[in-house]
Amino acid sequence: MRSLRLPALLWGLVLTICLIFSAWQLLRGASLDTRITALLPETHQSPGVDRANDQLSAPFTHRFVLLLDAEQPGEAAAELASDLEAAGVVSELRYRPGDYQLDSLLEVLGPSRYRLLSDDLRATIDSGDTDDLRRQSLSSLVMPTGIDQHPVRDPFGLLNRWLDSQLSTRFDTQGDLVTLKVDGRNLVVMTATLSGNAWDTGLQDRLTDAIASFQKTHPEAHLWRSGMVFHAADGAHQARSEISTIGLGSLIGVLLILLVVFRSPVTIATLLLPLATGGVFALAITLWWFQGIHLLTIAFGSSLIGVAIDYALHLQCARVLAGRTFRLRTMLPGLALGLVTSVMAYVVQAFTPMPGLRQMAVFAGCGLIGAWLTVVLWLPMTRVRTTPGTQTLAGRLWQVLERLRGRLGPRLALVLAVIAVVIAGVRLQSDDSLRLLNTSSQQLLGDEALIQRELGRDTGTVYLLITAHDSEGFLGRVESLDPMLDRLVKDGHLSSHTSLADHVPSGARQSANLERTRTLYQQQLDRVYASAGLPPALYERAMAMLETSPPLTLDHWLASPLGESDQRLWLGDIGKGQVAGMITLNGRLDSAGRQQLESLARSDEHIELVDRVEQISNVLGKLRRQIAQWVAGALVVLTLMLALRYRWRTWRVIAPAGGAILTVLTLYALLGVPLNLFHQLALLLVLGIGLDAGIFMQEHPRAHHAWLAITLSIISSLLAFGLLAFSATPVLHHIGMTTLIGLASVWLLTALVQHRLPGDQTTTSDHEHDHG
């Protein structure tokens, strides 16, 4: 072992550098990406779309909405507001009319009111039949209502008419509360801005506790919730619950099994050490290579590194059973082949056009290499205890192997494989739906749907990205799309749409509106004054107001408190002399409506239809297909490589992994379970452990330690990953179910395909020639 001291020290130095580098990168703010679109190929990504996605989701991420139904709404709303503010979770809370800065209405819109006409008012003026407008104006002058109904500044109440067309008729005020009518009941509308990050578990807990405390003291009240923070809290609560049950249970199970076998906490620590060092090495290389890391890479890359425990188990099992007669050189061929095959199966994905797969491949490959080096360089220098109990267990497991081996020959295996391929090819379906990533309860999803529907605005999951040379061109282009979008709404293909042009007409439309207002004044204003008994001199003063009316600009609107909620719809300058903004398509959009919008986008380079849900589903689908294609190619290459060493026995090496994968796919096909990305990521784990099992059984066909290590590896992996089948989180459930079926199949197939040994030619060590 002295020959390993210098390499071991050098490897320790490398790991120390990796640890320092990773900590430095993370502390200085290295990119921890959570965007699913970051997994897309660079050539298919639009910076405008990325910015639009971030901007449209920002209000949903940083704010939340509550609808409150209570017997005493004023008292209940005030108490809930007090609880939220005392919890320190909100920086701003609005639920009273005064909270919405409505006093800025006159300042922002007043000077431009003559240029702001609703569709109905424009149509009325254009028809020339304005007598009703004159009568309404006369009535309002006698009994003024609304905002600034002044005989000179606004004799026809243009500002109030514009506001009536802009504000939803569902909103109202009840006492000193802003309310929304839902199913005949007035619900208090409370909108809040978070004081911190929606993914901060501390903030989530304080918010959840504050709402729970309120509901405990007001059991008669009902709350509906909307906002990313509630979905994040739901996911975090479920994750903590499952960690304390499934996670803790699997950890205890793994440790107990290893303790029963090895009877030494130190030996168990040496089994886990390669996982830690592999993770450190993989993290450092990934941060250096990609200047950041995606959280999915950490999640799935870490599970693939879990294959590395195979190396430690095989080495330590051999050392425990062989005692002083152990020689590392007898293990190196198997360990080396196990590493090469696993790394090839994963790293081949680094050549795909998918950034996400490339990063996962680098992370998993480097993690395996780092773990392997730890096993080979460090573990032989640690002490292990040789115990009779381990010898006895290995012997009993070998008896099980003896009863199973030789029951699956190459001809039967080939027939079964062909049948499985046909069944999977004909019946297996796929599912790349975003539901796979959902961790929210049905109640919360119901709350979210109701609030988004009643408020008439959603999170902007489907929208049109519009580009133009300037803001005026943008508004004009948006207005040109209004007739088509309105027709889709009228025909029932679309629920509603929202754009900046709803609140800020284009300059051309504002000029045309000003002319309409001048026509209205010329037709009816002198008759209004005469009927009201006002002096005719007011006419000239009122007409003079039109001449000084400035247009309402997009910049002025967005900079005002009134336009704050519209800021999400404007990207502004996106480079190359272009500006951009969005039209959100709210609620339901059926296939007929989608087809029309897709046709529109194809015919106009300035319009792009973006469906964020579909975009994420496409990413998941592309990842799934790329994994399948590249792993299949890697398996072909690996089979040819392994054939150079194992000749006719190669099928016994490939059968456990390949057969387990076909077993999973066939079962899913027969049961109607659609295949998704997370099933395939779990199959990578099955592939790695299956290849290792096949290789080690061929390298050490008569050694008890090989079958003991394979069994322990599969049991520990089943406990670590297979128990996830009982998770309520869809992603974890899919990984767990696939791992459970796949690894159980690996263990059984590994035994079934082994050839029968003549006589009692077995040993606990590797001193005998294993390939005879």
PDB file of N, CA and C in Angstrom, residues 243-324:
ATOM      1  N   ILE A 243     -39.113  13.707   3.629  1.00  0.00           N
ATOM      2  CA  ILE A 243     -37.751  13.506   4.134  1.00  0.00           C
ATOM      3  C   ILE A 243     -37.800  12.865   5.520  1.00  0.00           C
ATOM      4  N   SER A 244     -38.763  13.312   6.343  1.00  0.00           N
ATOM      5  CA  SER A 244     -38.859  12.794   7.702  1.00  0.00           C
ATOM      6  C   SER A 244     -39.423  11.380   7.745  1.00  0.00           C
ATOM      7  N   THR A 245     -40.023  10.923   6.649  1.00  0.00           N
ATOM      8  CA  THR A 245     -40.581   9.570   6.609  1.00  0.00           C
ATOM      9  C   THR A 245     -39.784   8.685   5.645  1.00  0.00           C
ATOM     10  N   ILE A 246     -39.974   8.941   4.351  1.00  0.00           N
ATOM     11  CA  ILE A 246     -39.283   8.116   3.349  1.00  0.00           C
ATOM     12  C   ILE A 246     -37.771   8.291   3.445  1.00  0.00           C
ATOM     13  N   GLY A 247     -37.320   9.555   3.471  1.00  0.00           N
ATOM     14  CA  GLY A 247     -35.880   9.815   3.485  1.00  0.00           C
ATOM     15  C   GLY A 247     -35.196   9.266   4.713  1.00  0.00           C
ATOM     16  N   LEU A 248     -35.772   9.567   5.879  1.00  0.00           N
ATOM     17  CA  LEU A 248     -35.179   9.086   7.123  1.00  0.00           C
ATOM     18  C   LEU A 248     -35.255   7.569   7.207  1.00  0.00           C
ATOM     19  N   GLY A 249     -36.381   7.012   6.765  1.00  0.00           N
ATOM     20  CA  GLY A 249     -36.536   5.565   6.798  1.00  0.00           C
ATOM     21  C   GLY A 249     -35.521   4.858   5.922  1.00  0.00           C
ATOM     22  N   SER A 250     -35.299   5.396   4.714  1.00  0.00           N
ATOM     23  CA  SER A 250     -34.332   4.764   3.812  1.00  0.00           C
ATOM     24  C   SER A 250     -32.914   4.887   4.354  1.00  0.00           C
ATOM     25  N   LEU A 251     -32.582   6.039   4.941  1.00  0.00           N
ATOM     26  CA  LEU A 251     -31.241   6.225   5.495  1.00  0.00           C
ATOM     27  C   LEU A 251     -30.982   5.258   6.641  1.00  0.00           C
ATOM     28  N   ILE A 252     -31.953   5.146   7.540  1.00  0.00           N
ATOM     29  CA  ILE A 252     -31.803   4.216   8.668  1.00  0.00           C
ATOM     30  C   ILE A 252     -31.677   2.789   8.151  1.00  0.00           C
ATOM     31  N   GLY A 253     -32.499   2.455   7.139  1.00  0.00           N
ATOM     32  CA  GLY A 253     -32.455   1.105   6.582  1.00  0.00           C
ATOM     33  C   GLY A 253     -31.101   0.784   5.977  1.00  0.00           C
ATOM     34  N   VAL A 254     -30.548   1.693   5.190  1.00  0.00           N
ATOM     35  CA  VAL A 254     -29.241   1.476   4.562  1.00  0.00           C
ATOM     36  C   VAL A 254     -28.161   1.298   5.624  1.00  0.00           C
ATOM     37  N   LEU A 255     -28.160   2.190   6.618  1.00  0.00           N
ATOM     38  CA  LEU A 255     -27.137   2.126   7.652  1.00  0.00           C
ATOM     39  C   LEU A 255     -27.237   0.838   8.468  1.00  0.00           C
ATOM     40  N   LEU A 256     -28.463   0.399   8.780  1.00  0.00           N
ATOM     41  CA  LEU A 256     -28.638  -0.834   9.552  1.00  0.00           C
ATOM     42  C   LEU A 256     -28.141  -2.047   8.777  1.00  0.00           C
ATOM     43  N   ILE A 257     -28.467  -2.092   7.493  1.00  0.00           N
ATOM     44  CA  ILE A 257     -28.027  -3.235   6.678  1.00  0.00           C
ATOM     45  C   ILE A 257     -26.505  -3.280   6.593  1.00  0.00           C
ATOM     46  N   LEU A 258     -25.901  -2.126   6.333  1.00  0.00           N
ATOM     47  CA  LEU A 258     -24.442  -2.090   6.236  1.00  0.00           C
ATOM     48  C   LEU A 258     -23.790  -2.412   7.587  1.00  0.00           C
ATOM     49  N   LEU A 259     -24.444  -1.975   8.656  1.00  0.00           N
ATOM     50  CA  LEU A 259     -23.894  -2.254   9.984  1.00  0.00           C
ATOM     51  C   LEU A 259     -23.985  -3.744  10.311  1.00  0.00           C
ATOM     52  N   VAL A 260     -25.094  -4.375   9.919  1.00  0.00           N
ATOM     53  CA  VAL A 260     -25.247  -5.816  10.144  1.00  0.00           C
ATOM     54  C   VAL A 260     -24.185  -6.589   9.378  1.00  0.00           C
ATOM     55  N   VAL A 261     -23.895  -6.135   8.145  1.00  0.00           N
ATOM     56  CA  VAL A 261     -22.941  -6.864   7.304  1.00  0.00           C
ATOM     57  C   VAL A 261     -21.511  -6.623   7.755  1.00  0.00           C
ATOM     58  N   PHE A 262     -21.151  -5.350   7.984  1.00  0.00           N
ATOM     59  CA  PHE A 262     -19.741  -5.030   8.239  1.00  0.00           C
ATOM     60  C   PHE A 262     -19.399  -4.867   9.711  1.00  0.00           C
ATOM     61  N   ARG A 263     -20.397  -4.650  10.554  1.00  0.00           N
ATOM     62  CA  ARG A 263     -20.202  -4.566  12.019  1.00  0.00           C
ATOM     63  C   ARG A 263     -19.199  -3.473  12.405  1.00  0.00           C
ATOM     64  N   SER A 264     -19.062  -2.440  11.565  1.00  0.00           N
ATOM     65  CA  SER A 264     -18.077  -1.394  11.858  1.00  0.00           C
ATOM     66  C   SER A 264     -18.547  -0.050  11.311  1.00  0.00           C
ATOM     67  N   PRO A 265     -18.774   0.959  12.180  1.00  0.00           N
ATOM     68  CA  PRO A 265     -19.143   2.298  11.699  1.00  0.00           C
ATOM     69  C   PRO A 265     -18.070   2.914  10.810  1.00  0.00           C
ATOM     70  N   VAL A 266     -16.791   2.562  11.080  1.00  0.00           N
ATOM     71  CA  VAL A 266     -15.702   3.116  10.271  1.00  0.00           C
ATOM     72  C   VAL A 266     -15.798   2.599   8.836  1.00  0.00           C
ATOM     73  N   THR A 267     -16.079   1.313   8.678  1.00  0.00           N
ATOM     74  CA  THR A 267     -16.220   0.740   7.339  1.00  0.00           C
ATOM     75  C   THR A 267     -17.396   1.379   6.604  1.00  0.00           C
ATOM     76  N   ILE A 268     -18.482   1.600   7.330  1.00  0.00           N
ATOM     77  CA  ILE A 268     -19.648   2.255   6.709  1.00  0.00           C
ATOM     78  C   ILE A 268     -19.273   3.656   6.234  1.00  0.00           C
ATOM     79  N   ALA A 269     -18.500   4.377   7.051  1.00  0.00           N
ATOM     80  CA  ALA A 269     -18.060   5.719   6.655  1.00  0.00           C
ATOM     81  C   ALA A 269     -17.222   5.676   5.382  1.00  0.00           C
ATOM     82  N   THR A 270     -16.381   4.628   5.261  1.00  0.00           N
ATOM     83  CA  THR A 270     -15.548   4.517   4.050  1.00  0.00           C
ATOM     84  C   THR A 270     -16.403   4.238   2.819  1.00  0.00           C
ATOM     85  N   LEU A 271     -17.574   3.633   3.002  1.00  0.00           N
ATOM     86  CA  LEU A 271     -18.471   3.386   1.873  1.00  0.00           C
ATOM     87  C   LEU A 271     -19.124   4.677   1.391  1.00  0.00           C
ATOM     88  N   LEU A 272     -19.382   5.584   2.317  1.00  0.00           N
ATOM     89  CA  LEU A 272     -20.039   6.845   1.973  1.00  0.00           C
ATOM     90  C   LEU A 272     -19.052   7.922   1.528  1.00  0.00           C
ATOM     91  N   LEU A 273     -17.781   7.757   1.920  1.00  0.00           N
ATOM     92  CA  LEU A 273     -16.764   8.762   1.578  1.00  0.00           C
ATOM     93  C   LEU A 273     -16.644   9.011   0.073  1.00  0.00           C
ATOM     94  N   PRO A 274     -16.635   7.973  -0.776  1.00  0.00           N
ATOM     95  CA  PRO A 274     -16.519   8.237  -2.221  1.00  0.00           C
ATOM     96  C   PRO A 274     -17.648   9.085  -2.770  1.00  0.00           C
ATOM     97  N   LEU A 275     -18.845   8.949  -2.217  1.00  0.00           N
ATOM     98  CA  LEU A 275     -19.972   9.762  -2.688  1.00  0.00           C
ATOM     99  C   LEU A 275     -19.709  11.242  -2.414  1.00  0.00           C
ATOM    100  N   ALA A 276     -19.182  11.530  -1.229  1.00  0.00           N
ATOM    101  CA  ALA A 276     -18.900  12.918  -0.860  1.00  0.00           C
ATOM    102  C   ALA A 276     -17.782  13.502  -1.715  1.00  0.00           C
ATOM    103  N   THR A 277     -16.702  12.760  -1.868  1.00  0.00           N
ATOM    104  CA  THR A 277     -15.572  13.284  -2.648  1.00  0.00           C
ATOM    105  C   THR A 277     -15.926  13.395  -4.126  1.00  0.00           C
ATOM    106  N   GLY A 278     -16.715  12.447  -4.628  1.00  0.00           N
ATOM    107  CA  GLY A 278     -17.166  12.532  -6.018  1.00  0.00           C
ATOM    108  C   GLY A 278     -18.030  13.752  -6.249  1.00  0.00           C
ATOM    109  N   GLY A 279     -18.889  14.061  -5.281  1.00  0.00           N
ATOM    110  CA  GLY A 279     -19.732  15.241  -5.397  1.00  0.00           C
ATOM    111  C   GLY A 279     -18.924  16.528  -5.406  1.00  0.00           C
ATOM    112  N   VAL A 280     -17.912  16.611  -4.540  1.00  0.00           N
ATOM    113  CA  VAL A 280     -17.054  17.804  -4.488  1.00  0.00           C
ATOM    114  C   VAL A 280     -16.305  17.985  -5.805  1.00  0.00           C
ATOM    115  N   PHE A 281     -15.736  16.905  -6.319  1.00  0.00           N
ATOM    116  CA  PHE A 281     -14.986  16.971  -7.570  1.00  0.00           C
ATOM    117  C   PHE A 281     -15.900  17.369  -8.735  1.00  0.00           C
ATOM    118  N   ALA A 282     -17.095  16.758  -8.787  1.00  0.00           N
ATOM    119  CA  ALA A 282     -18.038  17.055  -9.877  1.00  0.00           C
ATOM    120  C   ALA A 282     -18.520  18.502  -9.815  1.00  0.00           C
ATOM    121  N   LEU A 283     -18.809  19.000  -8.622  1.00  0.00           N
ATOM    122  CA  LEU A 283     -19.290  20.370  -8.476  1.00  0.00           C
ATOM    123  C   LEU A 283     -18.239  21.371  -8.941  1.00  0.00           C
ATOM    124  N   ALA A 284     -16.995  21.149  -8.535  1.00  0.00           N
ATOM    125  CA  ALA A 284     -15.926  22.083  -8.908  1.00  0.00           C
ATOM    126  C   ALA A 284     -15.721  22.109 -10.424  1.00  0.00           C
ATOM    127  N   ILE A 285     -15.650  20.940 -11.053  1.00  0.00           N
ATOM    128  CA  ILE A 285     -15.432  20.887 -12.499  1.00  0.00           C
ATOM    129  C   ILE A 285     -16.599  21.527 -13.246  1.00  0.00           C
ATOM    130  N   THR A 286     -17.818  21.264 -12.787  1.00  0.00           N
ATOM    131  CA  THR A 286     -19.002  21.825 -13.459  1.00  0.00           C
ATOM    132  C   THR A 286     -19.038  23.346 -13.317  1.00  0.00           C
ATOM    133  N   LEU A 287     -18.757  23.855 -12.122  1.00  0.00           N
ATOM    134  CA  LEU A 287     -18.730  25.313 -11.932  1.00  0.00           C
ATOM    135  C   LEU A 287     -17.647  25.966 -12.778  1.00  0.00           C
ATOM    136  N   TRP A 288     -16.505  25.303 -12.891  1.00  0.00           N
ATOM    137  CA  TRP A 288     -15.409  25.862 -13.705  1.00  0.00           C
ATOM    138  C   TRP A 288     -15.751  25.821 -15.188  1.00  0.00           C
ATOM    139  N   TRP A 289     -16.342  24.717 -15.640  1.00  0.00           N
ATOM    140  CA  TRP A 289     -16.604  24.514 -17.057  1.00  0.00           C
ATOM    141  C   TRP A 289     -17.750  25.395 -17.546  1.00  0.00           C
ATOM    142  N   PHE A 290     -18.862  25.427 -16.764  1.00  0.00           N
ATOM    143  CA  PHE A 290     -20.076  26.104 -17.219  1.00  0.00           C
ATOM    144  C   PHE A 290     -20.305  27.454 -16.545  1.00  0.00           C
ATOM    145  N   GLN A 291     -19.417  27.871 -15.650  1.00  0.00           N
ATOM    146  CA  GLN A 291     -19.573  29.137 -14.931  1.00  0.00           C
ATOM    147  C   GLN A 291     -20.880  29.200 -14.144  1.00  0.00           C
ATOM    148  N   GLY A 292     -21.371  28.072 -13.744  1.00  0.00           N
ATOM    149  CA  GLY A 292     -22.620  27.990 -12.988  1.00  0.00           C
ATOM    150  C   GLY A 292     -23.133  26.566 -13.053  1.00  0.00           C
ATOM    151  N   ILE A 293     -24.279  26.321 -12.413  1.00  0.00           N
ATOM    152  CA  ILE A 293     -24.824  24.961 -12.408  1.00  0.00           C
ATOM    153  C   ILE A 293     -26.329  25.042 -12.282  1.00  0.00           C
ATOM    154  N   HIS A 294     -27.018  24.156 -12.979  1.00  0.00           N
ATOM    155  CA  HIS A 294     -28.474  24.083 -12.895  1.00  0.00           C
ATOM    156  C   HIS A 294     -28.848  23.168 -11.732  1.00  0.00           C
ATOM    157  N   LEU A 295     -29.901  23.541 -11.008  1.00  0.00           N
ATOM    158  CA  LEU A 295     -30.285  22.736  -9.848  1.00  0.00           C
ATOM    159  C   LEU A 295     -30.714  21.328 -10.248  1.00  0.00           C
ATOM    160  N   LEU A 296     -31.269  21.163 -11.461  1.00  0.00           N
ATOM    161  CA  LEU A 296     -31.604  19.823 -11.928  1.00  0.00           C
ATOM    162  C   LEU A 296     -30.346  18.973 -12.095  1.00  0.00           C
ATOM    163  N   THR A 297     -29.244  19.624 -12.468  1.00  0.00           N
ATOM    164  CA  THR A 297     -27.975  18.896 -12.606  1.00  0.00           C
ATOM    165  C   THR A 297     -27.554  18.313 -11.269  1.00  0.00           C
ATOM    166  N   ILE A 298     -27.659  19.120 -10.221  1.00  0.00           N
ATOM    167  CA  ILE A 298     -27.292  18.634  -8.886  1.00  0.00           C
ATOM    168  C   ILE A 298     -28.198  17.490  -8.466  1.00  0.00           C
ATOM    169  N   ALA A 299     -29.514  17.654  -8.702  1.00  0.00           N
ATOM    170  CA  ALA A 299     -30.475  16.643  -8.261  1.00  0.00           C
ATOM    171  C   ALA A 299     -30.246  15.305  -8.953  1.00  0.00           C
ATOM    172  N   PHE A 300     -30.182  15.331 -10.286  1.00  0.00           N
ATOM    173  CA  PHE A 300     -30.084  14.075 -11.023  1.00  0.00           C
ATOM    174  C   PHE A 300     -28.642  13.582 -11.115  1.00  0.00           C
ATOM    175  N   GLY A 301     -27.697  14.507 -11.182  1.00  0.00           N
ATOM    176  CA  GLY A 301     -26.301  14.097 -11.197  1.00  0.00           C
ATOM    177  C   GLY A 301     -25.915  13.396  -9.912  1.00  0.00           C
ATOM    178  N   SER A 302     -26.456  13.877  -8.801  1.00  0.00           N
ATOM    179  CA  SER A 302     -26.151  13.246  -7.513  1.00  0.00           C
ATOM    180  C   SER A 302     -26.680  11.818  -7.463  1.00  0.00           C
ATOM    181  N   SER A 303     -27.864  11.595  -8.042  1.00  0.00           N
ATOM    182  CA  SER A 303     -28.416  10.238  -8.037  1.00  0.00           C
ATOM    183  C   SER A 303     -27.567   9.312  -8.897  1.00  0.00           C
ATOM    184  N   LEU A 304     -27.018   9.837 -10.006  1.00  0.00           N
ATOM    185  CA  LEU A 304     -26.176   9.004 -10.861  1.00  0.00           C
ATOM    186  C   LEU A 304     -24.838   8.696 -10.187  1.00  0.00           C
ATOM    187  N   ILE A 305     -24.333   9.662  -9.427  1.00  0.00           N
ATOM    188  CA  ILE A 305     -23.099   9.405  -8.676  1.00  0.00           C
ATOM    189  C   ILE A 305     -23.322   8.275  -7.673  1.00  0.00           C
ATOM    190  N   GLY A 306     -24.621   8.068  -7.301  1.00  0.00           N
ATOM    191  CA  GLY A 306     -24.940   6.979  -6.390  1.00  0.00           C
ATOM    192  C   GLY A 306     -24.467   5.628  -6.893  1.00  0.00           C
ATOM    193  N   VAL A 307     -24.256   5.510  -8.210  1.00  0.00           N
ATOM    194  CA  VAL A 307     -23.690   4.278  -8.773  1.00  0.00           C
ATOM    195  C   VAL A 307     -22.315   4.012  -8.168  1.00  0.00           C
ATOM    196  N   ALA A 308     -21.641   5.085  -7.766  1.00  0.00           N
ATOM    197  CA  ALA A 308     -20.260   4.960  -7.288  1.00  0.00           C
ATOM    198  C   ALA A 308     -20.144   4.134  -6.018  1.00  0.00           C
ATOM    199  N   ILE A 309     -21.230   3.980  -5.273  1.00  0.00           N
ATOM    200  CA  ILE A 309     -21.131   3.162  -4.052  1.00  0.00           C
ATOM    201  C   ILE A 309     -20.826   1.717  -4.413  1.00  0.00           C
ATOM    202  N   ASP A 310     -21.124   1.339  -5.678  1.00  0.00           N
ATOM    203  CA  ASP A 310     -20.763  -0.003  -6.142  1.00  0.00           C
ATOM    204  C   ASP A 310     -19.280  -0.273  -5.962  1.00  0.00           C
ATOM    205  N   TYR A 311     -18.460   0.708  -6.375  1.00  0.00           N
ATOM    206  CA  TYR A 311     -17.012   0.511  -6.320  1.00  0.00           C
ATOM    207  C   TYR A 311     -16.557   0.269  -4.888  1.00  0.00           C
ATOM    208  N   ALA A 312     -17.068   1.087  -3.979  1.00  0.00           N
ATOM    209  CA  ALA A 312     -16.674   0.947  -2.578  1.00  0.00           C
ATOM    210  C   ALA A 312     -17.154  -0.382  -2.001  1.00  0.00           C
ATOM    211  N   LEU A 313     -18.378  -0.769  -2.339  1.00  0.00           N
ATOM    212  CA  LEU A 313     -18.896  -2.036  -1.811  1.00  0.00           C
ATOM    213  C   LEU A 313     -18.090  -3.229  -2.312  1.00  0.00           C
ATOM    214  N   HIS A 314     -17.767  -3.253  -3.598  1.00  0.00           N
ATOM    215  CA  HIS A 314     -17.000  -4.375  -4.134  1.00  0.00           C
ATOM    216  C   HIS A 314     -15.617  -4.458  -3.485  1.00  0.00           C
ATOM    217  N   LEU A 315     -14.975  -3.312  -3.320  1.00  0.00           N
ATOM    218  CA  LEU A 315     -13.640  -3.318  -2.728  1.00  0.00           C
ATOM    219  C   LEU A 315     -13.688  -3.770  -1.271  1.00  0.00           C
ATOM    220  N   GLN A 316     -14.602  -3.176  -0.502  1.00  0.00           N
ATOM    221  CA  GLN A 316     -14.624  -3.481   0.933  1.00  0.00           C
ATOM    222  C   GLN A 316     -15.149  -4.887   1.213  1.00  0.00           C
ATOM    223  N   CYS A 317     -16.099  -5.365   0.398  1.00  0.00           N
ATOM    224  CA  CYS A 317     -16.559  -6.746   0.581  1.00  0.00           C
ATOM    225  C   CYS A 317     -15.407  -7.731   0.322  1.00  0.00           C
ATOM    226  N   ALA A 318     -14.655  -7.453  -0.734  1.00  0.00           N
ATOM    227  CA  ALA A 318     -13.510  -8.323  -1.030  1.00  0.00           C
ATOM    228  C   ALA A 318     -12.496  -8.284   0.094  1.00  0.00           C
ATOM    229  N   ARG A 319     -12.238  -7.117   0.665  1.00  0.00           N
ATOM    230  CA  ARG A 319     -11.257  -6.996   1.740  1.00  0.00           C
ATOM    231  C   ARG A 319     -11.731  -7.707   3.005  1.00  0.00           C
ATOM    232  N   VAL A 320     -13.029  -7.568   3.313  1.00  0.00           N
ATOM    233  CA  VAL A 320     -13.566  -8.189   4.524  1.00  0.00           C
ATOM    234  C   VAL A 320     -13.509  -9.709   4.417  1.00  0.00           C
ATOM    235  N   LEU A 321     -13.878 -10.250   3.254  1.00  0.00           N
ATOM    236  CA  LEU A 321     -13.915 -11.700   3.097  1.00  0.00           C
ATOM    237  C   LEU A 321     -12.528 -12.300   2.883  1.00  0.00           C
ATOM    238  N   ALA A 322     -11.632 -11.558   2.216  1.00  0.00           N
ATOM    239  CA  ALA A 322     -10.295 -12.103   1.931  1.00  0.00           C
ATOM    240  C   ALA A 322      -9.325 -11.910   3.081  1.00  0.00           C
ATOM    241  N   GLY A 323      -9.560 -10.901   3.919  1.00  0.00           N
ATOM    242  CA  GLY A 323      -8.657 -10.647   5.043  1.00  0.00           C
ATOM    243  C   GLY A 323      -7.263 -10.260   4.569  1.00  0.00           C
ATOM    244  N   ARG A 324      -6.247 -10.881   5.158  1.00  0.00           N
ATOM    245  CA  ARG A 324      -4.855 -10.550   4.839  1.00  0.00           C
ATOM    246  C   ARG A 324      -4.457 -10.978   3.423  1.00  0.00           C
TER     247      ARG A 324
END
